[in-house]
Amino acid sequence: MINRSMFSLGNRRSVIRDIFEYGAARKAQIGAQNVFDFSLGNPSVPAPETVKQTLLQLVDQTPAAELHGYTTAAGDRHVREAIADYLNRTYQADAQADRIYLTCGAAAALTITLSALVCPGDEVVLLAPYFPEYAVFVRQAGGVPVVAACPAPAFVPDMAHLAAAVSPRTKAVIVNSPNNPSGVVFTAEQLQAMSDLLQHKQAEYGHPIYWIADEPYRELVYDGEPVPYPTRYYDNTVVCYSFSKSLSLPGERIGYILVGSRAAEGADLYAAVCGAGRSLGFVCAPALFQKMVPACLGQTTDLSVYKANRDRLAGALTHMGFTLAQPGGAFYLFMQAPGGNAAAFCETAKQFELLLVPSDDFGVSGYVRIAYCVAPDVIERSLPAFRQLADAYRLHEKRG
Ligand code: PLP
């Protein structure tokens, strides 16, 4: 007999995928330009020119056997050194090359990290709203997801809720900022408050609680301040990073794990990361894209496009009378569903060819996620449809 839990995971599409498939069918019916698809976090801005130039140079100048050959399981040493240097120069992260493991994006970084940390029955705290795959990854590692709400309308960590969610069985907390789906960026003060609380809980329970920082949106912030680096706030940190969004390379599957240099049992944890990578079959991340990394560290896709999209759409929706979470980063708006029923609101939105994602799978009810990583003209052309949606819910324009 086949594994039933894997069968049901594979057989049941996620809500986001459902909407995406609906969109594909609808585009075939009425033309792609007539459907306003805000469902997927698939970057529309091309990768920076450095990516192309670096790849061309690598293909042209590296002997094929070396270019396409296996690297060490954890990734090319020279690449890991370049990442550590970059993190230390940029964030004073205290990173070490021999605590870095290159992965197929953030998804593999998370599954490896969770497998390395979680023992059967351990709890992993998710801050809601959260990326729905976290619950899948935690269960696959043998853990139990426990949700701590970041309450509406600010969606920032709440110490009372976090304290209530942490128990003697807590092995880790997953922290995602800039956040998918809310777009909220956690401040240094909020990180410090979480750090204080977790340190207190570690002392009380007498064992480490790890902070898994899931950071595929680290560079996607639009209001000036860089995102605080987690190893500077908390010793027992594991960073899961991805180049999927910063360099617009989601299909190439490249990212890394950084085990903090001051993490408890850090050498053993890194060995367990290598073991988990081995047992999951995630050894040697794509070699060509590993080799591309050193030349592209610190580069980003053209973030001004996302900023302009955010400003235009958030401004227009607020003016129409919708209510949004503070959209500081990533490329998502999190909008209150008038009437409180997110699924019903998304169905109504479909009548105006607007594809939005209800918040329920993100662990929050009554909101929708709008992925604004689309071409700017999609934003512009969608505004009359949003206007009709606002009218359908009798929202009133804000004056001034
Ligand atoms: N974590 C979050 C919060 C995400 O939004 C995503 C992808 O959208 C991932 C992890 C997975 O990223 P990757 O494509 O690098 O595996």
Short mmCIF file of C-alpha atoms and ligand atoms in Angstrom, two decimals, residues 41 104-108 110 131 134 137 176 178-180 214 216-217 241-245 250 253-254 332 369, ligand 1:
data_model
loop_
_atom_site.label_atom_id
_atom_site.label_comp_id
_atom_site.label_asym_id
_atom_site.label_seq_id
_atom_site.Cartn_x
_atom_site.Cartn_y
_atom_site.Cartn_z
CA GLY A 41 4.41 34.98 -5.65
CA CYS A 104 17.56 24.05 -3.42
CA GLY A 105 15.93 27.30 -2.26
CA ALA A 106 14.28 28.11 1.05
CA ALA A 107 11.93 25.14 0.89
CA ALA A 108 14.82 22.66 1.05
CA LEU A 110 13.50 24.60 5.86
CA PHE A 131 3.48 30.33 4.73
CA TYR A 134 5.48 25.28 7.18
CA PHE A 137 7.33 20.60 6.56
CA ASN A 176 9.42 35.03 8.58
CA PRO A 178 9.39 40.37 5.56
CA ASN A 179 6.31 38.22 5.83
CA ASN A 180 4.40 36.13 3.36
CA ASP A 214 12.98 32.06 6.95
CA PRO A 216 13.49 34.68 1.10
CA TYR A 217 12.27 38.30 1.15
CA TYR A 241 17.83 32.01 2.83
CA SER A 242 16.88 31.86 -0.84
CA PHE A 243 17.85 33.74 -4.01
CA SER A 244 14.39 32.97 -5.48
CA LYS A 245 12.96 36.44 -4.90
CA PRO A 250 12.63 30.81 -8.21
CA ARG A 253 16.38 26.40 -6.79
CA ILE A 254 19.29 27.99 -4.98
CA TYR A 332 2.16 41.04 -0.84
CA ARG A 369 -3.47 38.05 -0.02
N1 PLP B 1 9.24 30.68 2.63
C1 PLP B 1 8.37 31.61 2.24
C2 PLP B 1 7.83 32.54 3.26
C3 PLP B 1 7.98 31.72 0.89
O1 PLP B 1 7.12 32.66 0.54
C4 PLP B 1 8.54 30.81 -0.05
C5 PLP B 1 8.14 30.86 -1.46
O2 PLP B 1 7.30 31.60 -1.89
C6 PLP B 1 9.45 29.85 0.41
C7 PLP B 1 9.77 29.80 1.75
C8 PLP B 1 10.07 28.87 -0.54
O3 PLP B 1 11.03 29.54 -1.29
P1 PLP B 1 11.95 28.82 -2.39
O4 PLP B 1 11.34 29.09 -3.72
O5 PLP B 1 13.26 29.49 -2.27
O6 PLP B 1 12.00 27.39 -2.04
#
